[in-house]
């Protein structure tokens, strides 16, 4: 049943004022992207269409449950019908849930969501166990959630948001496809395929010169050999180690041991699918249902957003794991109408709801600077140059570090300079294990925790408000 609630009716536990009978009601969902409900309703003689109003709420069955709520955002009326665009009701929180000053220190995903939504009508669920720290000052709830670093993948369930490390399941669903199947739209990309890896360790050690590569088990499935050199700087020979060893680094006492580890690293790459092309398959279940090949795709009717699908490429004779990254759900027939399987880049909420906490978002489209993002830029540059400061202690080819570790010395401090830029520090961290870098310069510009200047000359200086 699909219902239309008036805009001032928030009693969603009861039936709505109007049960509507739309011609079409399709929910389109993108993994970590927009969820959009599109409805077309005739101007029927019973006048049910009149129950659909601006800012009202539509209740419809979806793959998330029998009664999912969507706030109407757009309405277009013609002589014969009314077209509606609506979004998950949780996104109301971008307007009506404001975080004044909340500090999350060492919190898991669930703990953070509980704190951010305390006292509101919204709730969250998360399996993210990694702890992190974040401060939110004068932010709406969507901004606050989006601002957390790598928050995971999302699902909407009315006033609840689910943010897990990965949504969906792997229930062993398989499909088989080939180049002659006209009823599906497919894209196969070989640009990143590697079937022969030439591994290089830290400080340039390689495998045996006569056979300096490791081949994929699938190498004969392709028309040519896809060769690539891959550097594994986390595999090091003991004699090359200088200073403190980073966590996760494999230190080998002999060259033979190092070569064994390099081979393992290559095998891990193949196990992760580097020897397989990336695919994107989009198919209409309605179109496929009329074909003989439908039996190879029928089980897709049971998958959901984020699920893993095992795709068997009949032409190459290989199996490629991909995920459901987009689906169209028919809320009238209660089944998937169209599905896309492939890979998706992490993007979380639509840009319309996220305005801060990313380095790229510190600059408006007209080129002016948003003041409150400057600290975010500094943190981003710190992270980028951290790799350089580590390299400076190990490889003078890429970077060089100058430091005076004597606190009583008038030249106490450090400077790292290399191909990525420079960074300067005048004091150590609290634990004394590293420098507290505060001034940076890269090809993108100059950044500092504090800037002291006399007269500044520029064509223009543009700023923003907090």
Short mmCIF file of C-alpha atoms in Angstrom, two decimals:
data_model
loop_
_atom_site.label_atom_id
_atom_site.label_comp_id
_atom_site.label_asym_id
_atom_site.label_seq_id
_atom_site.Cartn_x
_atom_site.Cartn_y
_atom_site.Cartn_z
CA UNK A 1 0.00 0.00 0.00
CA UNK A 2 1.27 3.45 -0.97
CA UNK A 3 -0.01 6.36 1.08
CA UNK A 4 0.22 10.16 1.08
CA UNK A 5 0.44 12.03 4.40
CA UNK A 6 -0.39 15.71 4.66
CA UNK A 7 2.60 17.89 5.48
CA UNK A 8 1.45 18.61 9.04
CA UNK A 9 0.67 14.98 9.85
CA UNK A 10 3.56 13.31 11.68
CA UNK A 11 1.57 10.39 13.05
CA UNK A 12 3.14 7.82 10.78
CA UNK A 13 2.13 4.96 13.04
CA UNK A 14 -1.39 5.30 11.65
CA UNK A 15 -2.65 5.23 8.10
CA UNK A 16 -2.36 8.39 6.02
CA UNK A 17 -5.20 10.59 4.89
CA UNK A 18 -5.02 9.19 1.36
CA UNK A 19 -4.18 5.82 -0.17
CA UNK A 20 -2.85 6.62 -3.62
CA UNK A 21 -2.74 4.47 -6.77
CA UNK A 22 0.20 5.76 -8.84
CA UNK A 23 0.91 4.66 -12.39
CA UNK A 24 4.53 4.22 -11.40
CA UNK A 25 6.47 4.40 -8.14
CA UNK A 26 10.19 3.70 -8.52
CA UNK A 27 12.87 4.01 -5.86
CA UNK A 28 16.35 4.52 -7.33
CA UNK A 29 19.23 3.90 -4.92
CA UNK A 30 22.95 4.36 -5.44
CA UNK A 31 25.43 2.83 -3.03
CA UNK A 32 26.65 5.76 -0.92
CA UNK A 33 24.78 8.10 -3.20
CA UNK A 34 21.30 9.51 -3.65
CA UNK A 35 18.07 7.66 -2.91
CA UNK A 36 15.22 9.10 -4.98
CA UNK A 37 11.57 8.14 -5.09
CA UNK A 38 9.83 9.06 -8.37
CA UNK A 39 6.04 8.84 -8.58
CA UNK A 40 3.63 9.49 -11.42
CA UNK A 41 -0.03 9.63 -10.37
CA UNK A 42 -2.99 10.24 -12.68
CA UNK A 43 -5.50 12.95 -11.94
CA UNK A 44 -8.08 10.32 -11.12
CA UNK A 45 -11.82 10.85 -10.81
CA UNK A 46 -11.70 9.95 -7.10
CA UNK A 47 -9.38 12.90 -6.50
CA UNK A 48 -6.70 10.82 -4.74
CA UNK A 49 -4.03 12.90 -6.44
CA UNK A 50 -5.17 15.88 -4.38
CA UNK A 51 -3.82 14.17 -1.28
CA UNK A 52 -0.28 14.61 -2.61
CA UNK A 53 0.96 18.02 -1.47
CA UNK A 54 4.18 19.99 -1.16
CA UNK A 55 6.30 18.93 1.85
CA UNK A 56 4.01 15.97 2.42
CA UNK A 57 5.25 12.45 3.08
CA UNK A 58 4.87 9.35 0.92
CA UNK A 59 4.82 5.91 2.54
CA UNK A 60 5.80 3.06 0.22
CA UNK A 61 7.10 -0.52 0.43
CA UNK A 62 10.79 -0.87 -0.52
CA UNK A 63 13.57 -3.42 -0.14
CA UNK A 64 14.14 -1.85 3.30
CA UNK A 65 10.63 -2.60 4.59
CA UNK A 66 6.91 -2.41 3.97
CA UNK A 67 6.51 1.16 5.18
CA UNK A 68 9.33 3.50 4.26
CA UNK A 69 8.85 7.26 4.47
CA UNK A 70 9.91 9.85 1.89
CA UNK A 71 9.58 13.63 2.10
CA UNK A 72 8.20 15.23 -1.07
CA UNK A 73 10.73 17.65 -2.50
CA UNK A 74 9.36 18.41 -5.97
CA UNK A 75 5.90 18.33 -7.57
CA UNK A 76 5.04 18.91 -11.20
CA UNK A 77 1.38 19.02 -12.23
CA UNK A 78 0.13 18.60 -15.80
CA UNK A 79 -3.34 18.34 -17.26
CA UNK A 80 -3.44 14.58 -16.81
CA UNK A 81 -1.04 13.65 -14.02
CA UNK A 82 1.16 14.69 -11.12
CA UNK A 83 4.87 13.85 -10.93
CA UNK A 84 6.62 13.67 -7.55
CA UNK A 85 10.25 13.53 -6.43
CA UNK A 86 10.84 12.55 -2.80
CA UNK A 87 13.82 11.68 -0.61
CA UNK A 88 14.28 9.51 2.52
CA UNK A 89 12.75 11.23 5.54
CA UNK A 90 16.03 10.91 7.46
CA UNK A 91 17.39 13.69 5.25
CA UNK A 92 15.02 16.07 7.04
CA UNK A 93 17.82 16.18 9.63
CA UNK A 94 19.83 18.39 7.27
CA UNK A 95 17.34 21.12 8.16
CA UNK A 96 15.82 20.36 11.55
CA UNK A 97 18.62 18.75 13.57
CA UNK A 98 21.42 21.18 14.44
CA UNK A 99 24.55 20.27 16.39
CA UNK A 100 25.64 23.32 18.40
CA UNK A 101 28.83 22.07 20.07
CA UNK A 102 29.56 18.37 20.35
CA UNK A 103 32.97 16.83 20.97
CA UNK A 104 33.50 13.15 20.24
CA UNK A 105 36.74 11.81 21.67
CA UNK A 106 37.79 8.22 20.99
CA UNK A 107 34.33 7.06 19.96
CA UNK A 108 33.24 4.10 17.83
CA UNK A 109 30.71 4.57 15.05
CA UNK A 110 27.79 3.55 17.25
CA UNK A 111 28.90 5.73 20.16
CA UNK A 112 29.31 8.73 17.86
CA UNK A 113 25.86 8.30 16.33
CA UNK A 114 24.26 7.91 19.76
CA UNK A 115 25.80 11.16 20.97
CA UNK A 116 25.02 13.15 17.81
CA UNK A 117 21.36 12.11 17.81
CA UNK A 118 20.69 12.17 21.53
CA UNK A 119 17.40 13.89 22.29
CA UNK A 120 16.29 13.95 18.64
CA UNK A 121 13.80 11.80 16.75
CA UNK A 122 16.65 10.34 14.72
CA UNK A 123 18.74 7.27 15.53
CA UNK A 124 21.71 5.45 14.07
CA UNK A 125 23.15 1.97 13.86
CA UNK A 126 26.79 1.13 13.10
CA UNK A 127 29.22 -1.80 13.29
CA UNK A 128 32.30 0.44 12.91
CA UNK A 129 34.61 -0.38 15.82
CA UNK A 130 37.45 1.97 14.88
CA UNK A 131 37.63 4.83 17.35
CA UNK A 132 38.12 8.43 16.23
CA UNK A 133 37.90 11.96 17.55
CA UNK A 134 35.96 14.83 16.00
CA UNK A 135 34.58 18.22 17.06
CA UNK A 136 31.32 19.54 15.62
CA UNK A 137 30.39 23.18 16.11
CA UNK A 138 27.23 24.63 14.54
CA UNK A 139 26.64 21.81 12.09
CA UNK A 140 23.48 20.10 10.90
CA UNK A 141 23.26 16.38 11.54
CA UNK A 142 23.96 15.34 7.95
CA UNK A 143 27.07 17.52 7.84
CA UNK A 144 28.27 16.11 11.15
CA UNK A 145 27.86 12.51 9.99
CA UNK A 146 29.44 13.21 6.62
CA UNK A 147 32.38 15.01 8.23
CA UNK A 148 33.61 11.90 10.03
CA UNK A 149 36.63 10.38 8.27
CA UNK A 150 35.75 7.29 6.18
CA UNK A 151 32.42 6.70 7.93
CA UNK A 152 31.45 3.59 5.99
CA UNK A 153 28.44 2.74 3.83
CA UNK A 154 24.85 3.76 4.45
CA UNK A 155 21.26 2.57 4.34
CA UNK A 156 18.17 4.58 5.26
CA UNK A 157 15.40 3.12 7.39
CA UNK A 158 12.91 5.93 8.07
CA UNK A 159 14.27 8.00 10.98
CA UNK A 160 17.21 5.62 11.41
CA UNK A 161 20.44 5.63 9.43
CA UNK A 162 22.61 2.52 9.20
CA UNK A 163 26.33 3.16 8.71
CA UNK A 164 28.40 -0.01 8.53
CA UNK A 165 31.88 -0.78 7.30
CA UNK A 166 30.13 -2.45 4.39
CA UNK A 167 26.43 -2.90 3.73
CA UNK A 168 24.98 -5.89 1.95
CA UNK A 169 25.84 -9.57 2.15
CA UNK A 170 27.45 -12.32 0.10
CA UNK A 171 24.91 -15.11 -0.21
CA UNK A 172 26.68 -16.82 -3.10
CA UNK A 173 24.61 -15.30 -5.92
CA UNK A 174 26.19 -16.03 -9.31
CA UNK A 175 25.46 -14.78 -12.82
CA UNK A 176 26.97 -15.84 -16.12
CA UNK A 177 27.39 -13.42 -19.00
CA UNK A 178 29.09 -13.18 -22.38
CA UNK A 179 29.67 -10.66 -25.13
CA UNK A 180 26.63 -11.76 -27.16
CA UNK A 181 24.00 -11.00 -24.53
CA UNK A 182 22.12 -8.03 -25.98
CA UNK A 183 19.67 -7.57 -23.12
CA UNK A 184 22.30 -6.25 -20.71
CA UNK A 185 24.45 -3.16 -20.81
CA UNK A 186 27.99 -4.05 -19.88
CA UNK A 187 31.31 -2.27 -19.63
CA UNK A 188 34.56 -4.20 -19.24
CA UNK A 189 37.72 -2.22 -18.48
CA UNK A 190 41.16 -3.79 -18.90
CA UNK A 191 43.15 -0.64 -18.14
CA UNK A 192 44.16 -1.75 -14.63
CA UNK A 193 44.62 -5.47 -15.28
CA UNK A 194 47.99 -6.89 -14.18
CA UNK A 195 48.94 -10.49 -14.93
CA UNK A 196 52.71 -10.16 -14.42
CA UNK A 197 54.06 -8.24 -11.43
CA UNK A 198 57.68 -7.12 -11.19
CA UNK A 199 57.98 -6.52 -7.41
CA UNK A 200 60.41 -4.01 -5.93
CA UNK A 201 61.11 -3.87 -2.20
CA UNK A 202 62.23 -0.91 -0.14
CA UNK A 203 65.61 0.34 -1.33
CA UNK A 204 65.21 -1.31 -4.75
CA UNK A 205 65.71 -5.02 -4.09
CA UNK A 206 64.14 -7.33 -6.69
CA UNK A 207 63.66 -11.01 -7.42
CA UNK A 208 66.16 -13.11 -9.37
CA UNK A 209 67.30 -11.12 -12.43
CA UNK A 210 66.60 -14.07 -14.75
CA UNK A 211 63.00 -14.26 -13.56
CA UNK A 212 62.19 -10.97 -11.78
CA UNK A 213 58.41 -11.33 -11.91
CA UNK A 214 55.48 -13.30 -10.53
CA UNK A 215 52.76 -14.41 -12.94
CA UNK A 216 49.04 -14.62 -12.31
CA UNK A 217 47.29 -17.99 -12.53
CA UNK A 218 45.07 -16.31 -15.14
CA UNK A 219 47.88 -15.09 -17.38
CA UNK A 220 46.95 -17.48 -20.21
CA UNK A 221 43.33 -16.34 -20.24
CA UNK A 222 44.27 -13.09 -21.96
CA UNK A 223 45.51 -12.22 -25.44
CA UNK A 224 48.58 -10.49 -24.04
CA UNK A 225 50.63 -10.24 -20.84
CA UNK A 226 49.82 -7.22 -18.67
CA UNK A 227 53.09 -6.35 -16.92
CA UNK A 228 53.50 -3.80 -14.15
CA UNK A 229 56.20 -2.92 -11.64
CA UNK A 230 54.82 -2.62 -8.11
CA UNK A 231 56.80 -1.23 -5.18
CA UNK A 232 56.35 -2.80 -1.76
CA UNK A 233 58.09 -0.37 0.58
CA UNK A 234 56.75 -2.31 3.57
CA UNK A 235 59.13 -5.18 2.73
CA UNK A 236 62.63 -4.25 3.92
CA UNK A 237 66.02 -5.84 4.33
CA UNK A 238 67.42 -5.58 7.85
CA UNK A 239 70.56 -3.78 6.68
CA UNK A 240 68.42 -1.04 5.08
CA UNK A 241 66.40 -0.25 8.19
CA UNK A 242 67.09 3.17 9.69
CA UNK A 243 65.34 4.49 12.74
CA UNK A 244 62.00 3.26 14.00
CA UNK A 245 60.19 0.61 11.95
CA UNK A 246 56.63 1.50 11.00
CA UNK A 247 53.83 -0.77 12.08
CA UNK A 248 53.12 -3.47 9.49
CA UNK A 249 56.61 -3.38 7.97
CA UNK A 250 58.14 -6.79 7.20
CA UNK A 251 61.86 -6.83 8.05
CA UNK A 252 63.85 -9.66 6.45
CA UNK A 253 67.24 -10.84 7.64
CA UNK A 254 68.35 -12.25 4.26
CA UNK A 255 67.79 -11.43 0.60
CA UNK A 256 66.23 -14.85 0.06
CA UNK A 257 63.73 -14.20 2.82
CA UNK A 258 62.92 -10.80 1.30
CA UNK A 259 62.27 -12.39 -2.11
CA UNK A 260 59.92 -14.91 -0.53
CA UNK A 261 57.95 -12.06 1.04
CA UNK A 262 57.81 -10.20 -2.28
CA UNK A 263 56.31 -13.28 -3.93
CA UNK A 264 53.69 -13.47 -1.17
CA UNK A 265 52.84 -9.82 -1.74
CA UNK A 266 52.29 -10.49 -5.45
CA UNK A 267 50.07 -13.48 -4.69
CA UNK A 268 48.01 -11.27 -2.37
CA UNK A 269 47.51 -8.82 -5.23
CA UNK A 270 46.22 -11.59 -7.46
CA UNK A 271 43.96 -12.89 -4.70
CA UNK A 272 42.50 -9.37 -4.45
CA UNK A 273 41.68 -9.38 -8.16
CA UNK A 274 44.37 -7.25 -9.75
CA UNK A 275 44.50 -9.82 -12.58
CA UNK A 276 40.83 -9.31 -13.47
CA UNK A 277 39.16 -6.51 -15.43
CA UNK A 278 36.68 -4.22 -13.73
CA UNK A 279 33.12 -4.67 -14.88
CA UNK A 280 29.86 -2.83 -14.81
CA UNK A 281 26.67 -4.69 -15.74
CA UNK A 282 23.29 -2.97 -15.92
CA UNK A 283 20.23 -5.03 -16.73
CA UNK A 284 16.49 -4.59 -16.75
CA UNK A 285 14.88 -7.58 -15.09
CA UNK A 286 11.74 -6.97 -17.15
CA UNK A 287 13.63 -7.15 -20.46
CA UNK A 288 15.63 -10.19 -19.38
CA UNK A 289 12.54 -12.08 -18.26
CA UNK A 290 11.58 -12.60 -21.91
CA UNK A 291 14.92 -14.19 -22.87
CA UNK A 292 16.46 -17.64 -22.62
CA UNK A 293 19.41 -16.17 -20.71
CA UNK A 294 17.05 -15.03 -17.93
CA UNK A 295 17.84 -18.20 -15.99
CA UNK A 296 21.39 -16.91 -15.51
CA UNK A 297 20.10 -13.67 -13.98
CA UNK A 298 16.90 -14.65 -12.19
CA UNK A 299 18.58 -14.85 -8.79
CA UNK A 300 19.41 -11.14 -9.03
CA UNK A 301 15.81 -10.52 -8.02
CA UNK A 302 16.82 -11.56 -4.49
CA UNK A 303 19.80 -9.25 -3.99
CA UNK A 304 19.88 -5.85 -2.32
CA UNK A 305 22.02 -2.72 -2.33
CA UNK A 306 25.66 -3.48 -1.52
CA UNK A 307 25.36 -7.27 -1.96
CA UNK A 308 28.26 -9.14 -3.53
CA UNK A 309 27.57 -10.94 -6.81
CA UNK A 310 29.92 -13.48 -8.38
CA UNK A 311 30.05 -12.73 -12.10
CA UNK A 312 31.26 -15.50 -14.41
CA UNK A 313 32.68 -14.16 -17.67
CA UNK A 314 32.02 -16.95 -20.15
CA UNK A 315 34.39 -15.47 -22.76
CA UNK A 316 37.40 -15.13 -20.47
CA UNK A 317 36.59 -18.11 -18.28
CA UNK A 318 37.11 -16.12 -15.08
CA UNK A 319 35.01 -15.16 -12.08
CA UNK A 320 34.86 -11.53 -11.01
CA UNK A 321 33.33 -10.43 -7.72
CA UNK A 322 31.33 -7.22 -7.94
CA UNK A 323 28.71 -5.47 -5.84
CA UNK A 324 25.23 -4.11 -6.35
CA UNK A 325 25.97 -0.39 -6.66
CA UNK A 326 22.65 0.81 -8.03
CA UNK A 327 19.14 -0.56 -8.17
CA UNK A 328 15.66 0.53 -9.18
CA UNK A 329 12.89 -0.92 -7.04
CA UNK A 330 9.27 -1.03 -8.19
CA UNK A 331 7.29 -0.14 -5.09
CA UNK A 332 4.00 -1.19 -6.73
CA UNK A 333 5.10 -4.67 -7.82
CA UNK A 334 7.51 -4.95 -4.87
CA UNK A 335 10.47 -6.19 -6.89
CA UNK A 336 13.71 -5.03 -8.47
CA UNK A 337 13.18 -3.54 -11.91
CA UNK A 338 16.75 -2.65 -12.85
CA UNK A 339 20.12 -3.37 -11.30
CA UNK A 340 23.74 -2.30 -11.78
CA UNK A 341 26.64 -4.46 -10.63
CA UNK A 342 30.18 -3.14 -10.51
CA UNK A 343 32.49 -1.02 -8.43
CA UNK A 344 31.72 2.28 -6.77
CA UNK A 345 33.93 5.07 -5.50
CA UNK A 346 33.26 6.12 -1.92
CA UNK A 347 31.21 9.31 -1.87
CA UNK A 348 28.77 9.05 1.11
CA UNK A 349 26.14 11.82 1.10
CA UNK A 350 25.33 13.92 -1.92
CA UNK A 351 27.30 17.16 -2.10
CA UNK A 352 24.12 19.07 -1.37
CA UNK A 353 24.28 17.84 2.23
CA UNK A 354 28.03 17.97 2.81
CA UNK A 355 29.83 21.30 2.90
CA UNK A 356 32.90 20.92 5.09
CA UNK A 357 35.70 18.64 6.35
CA UNK A 358 37.20 17.83 2.96
CA UNK A 359 40.24 19.66 1.62
CA UNK A 360 38.62 20.00 -1.82
CA UNK A 361 35.61 21.73 -0.27
CA UNK A 362 37.63 24.53 1.29
CA UNK A 363 37.30 26.52 -1.93
CA UNK A 364 33.98 27.67 -3.29
CA UNK A 365 33.13 27.24 -6.95
CA UNK A 366 33.92 30.92 -7.56
CA UNK A 367 37.41 30.49 -6.12
CA UNK A 368 36.85 32.21 -2.77
CA UNK A 369 38.06 30.62 0.44
CA UNK A 370 35.76 29.39 3.19
CA UNK A 371 37.37 30.44 6.47
CA UNK A 372 36.37 27.52 8.69
CA UNK A 373 37.89 25.00 6.30
CA UNK A 374 41.46 26.30 6.70
CA UNK A 375 42.14 24.03 9.69
CA UNK A 376 40.92 21.10 7.62
CA UNK A 377 43.38 22.00 4.88
CA UNK A 378 46.25 22.11 7.37
CA UNK A 379 45.32 18.69 8.71
CA UNK A 380 45.12 17.33 5.16
CA UNK A 381 48.54 18.70 4.26
CA UNK A 382 49.98 17.28 7.49
CA UNK A 383 48.75 13.85 6.50
CA UNK A 384 50.19 14.19 3.00
CA UNK A 385 53.61 15.34 4.17
CA UNK A 386 53.81 12.79 6.98
CA UNK A 387 54.83 10.25 4.35
CA UNK A 388 57.57 12.58 3.19
CA UNK A 389 58.99 13.07 6.69
CA UNK A 390 59.21 9.30 7.07
CA UNK A 391 60.88 8.93 3.68
CA UNK A 392 63.37 11.66 4.52
CA UNK A 393 64.94 9.48 7.17
CA UNK A 394 65.32 6.60 4.75
CA UNK A 395 65.85 7.80 1.20
CA UNK A 396 67.68 11.00 0.47
CA UNK A 397 66.65 10.69 -3.17
CA UNK A 398 63.08 11.77 -2.35
CA UNK A 399 63.53 13.97 0.70
CA UNK A 400 66.06 15.26 3.20
CA UNK A 401 65.54 16.10 6.87
CA UNK A 402 67.56 18.61 8.90
CA UNK A 403 67.04 18.44 12.65
CA UNK A 404 68.56 19.56 15.94
CA UNK A 405 67.31 17.36 18.80
CA UNK A 406 68.93 19.33 21.63
CA UNK A 407 66.18 21.41 23.32
CA UNK A 408 68.79 23.77 24.79
CA UNK A 409 70.29 24.52 21.40
CA UNK A 410 69.44 27.86 19.73
CA UNK A 411 68.89 25.92 16.49
CA UNK A 412 66.54 23.34 18.04
CA UNK A 413 63.96 22.34 15.42
CA UNK A 414 63.53 20.43 12.20
CA UNK A 415 62.91 20.95 8.52
CA UNK A 416 62.03 18.31 5.94
CA UNK A 417 62.28 19.21 2.28
CA UNK A 418 61.65 17.02 -0.73
CA UNK A 419 59.72 16.46 -3.91
CA UNK A 420 56.31 16.97 -2.27
CA UNK A 421 57.23 20.22 -0.54
CA UNK A 422 58.61 21.27 2.82
CA UNK A 423 57.54 21.19 6.46
CA UNK A 424 58.96 22.95 9.52
CA UNK A 425 58.70 22.18 13.22
CA UNK A 426 59.95 24.04 16.29
CA UNK A 427 58.92 21.55 18.98
CA UNK A 428 58.52 17.84 19.60
CA UNK A 429 55.28 15.98 20.17
CA UNK A 430 54.16 15.31 23.74
CA UNK A 431 55.53 11.75 23.68
CA UNK A 432 58.85 12.94 22.23
CA UNK A 433 58.71 10.48 19.33
CA UNK A 434 58.21 12.90 16.47
CA UNK A 435 58.22 16.56 15.51
CA UNK A 436 55.08 18.67 15.80
CA UNK A 437 54.97 19.95 12.23
CA UNK A 438 53.27 23.33 11.97
CA UNK A 439 54.35 25.02 8.74
CA UNK A 440 54.06 23.55 5.25
CA UNK A 441 54.64 24.40 1.63
CA UNK A 442 53.58 22.36 -1.39
CA UNK A 443 52.87 22.92 -5.06
CA UNK A 444 49.33 23.86 -3.96
CA UNK A 445 50.41 26.72 -1.69
CA UNK A 446 51.65 27.49 1.82
CA UNK A 447 49.95 26.60 5.11
CA UNK A 448 50.69 27.25 8.77
CA UNK A 449 49.08 26.94 12.19
CA UNK A 450 50.00 30.60 12.72
CA UNK A 451 51.00 33.23 10.17
CA UNK A 452 52.92 36.32 11.31
CA UNK A 453 53.27 39.02 8.69
CA UNK A 454 53.96 42.69 8.22
CA UNK A 455 52.61 44.28 5.06
CA UNK A 456 50.94 41.82 2.69
CA UNK A 457 50.54 42.65 -0.98
CA UNK A 458 48.24 40.66 -3.24
CA UNK A 459 45.95 41.05 -6.21
CA UNK A 460 43.09 40.05 -3.93
CA UNK A 461 42.45 38.28 -0.68
CA UNK A 462 39.13 36.54 -0.44
CA UNK A 463 37.69 35.04 2.73
CA UNK A 464 34.57 33.45 4.06
CA UNK A 465 32.52 33.41 7.19
CA UNK A 466 32.32 30.77 9.84
#
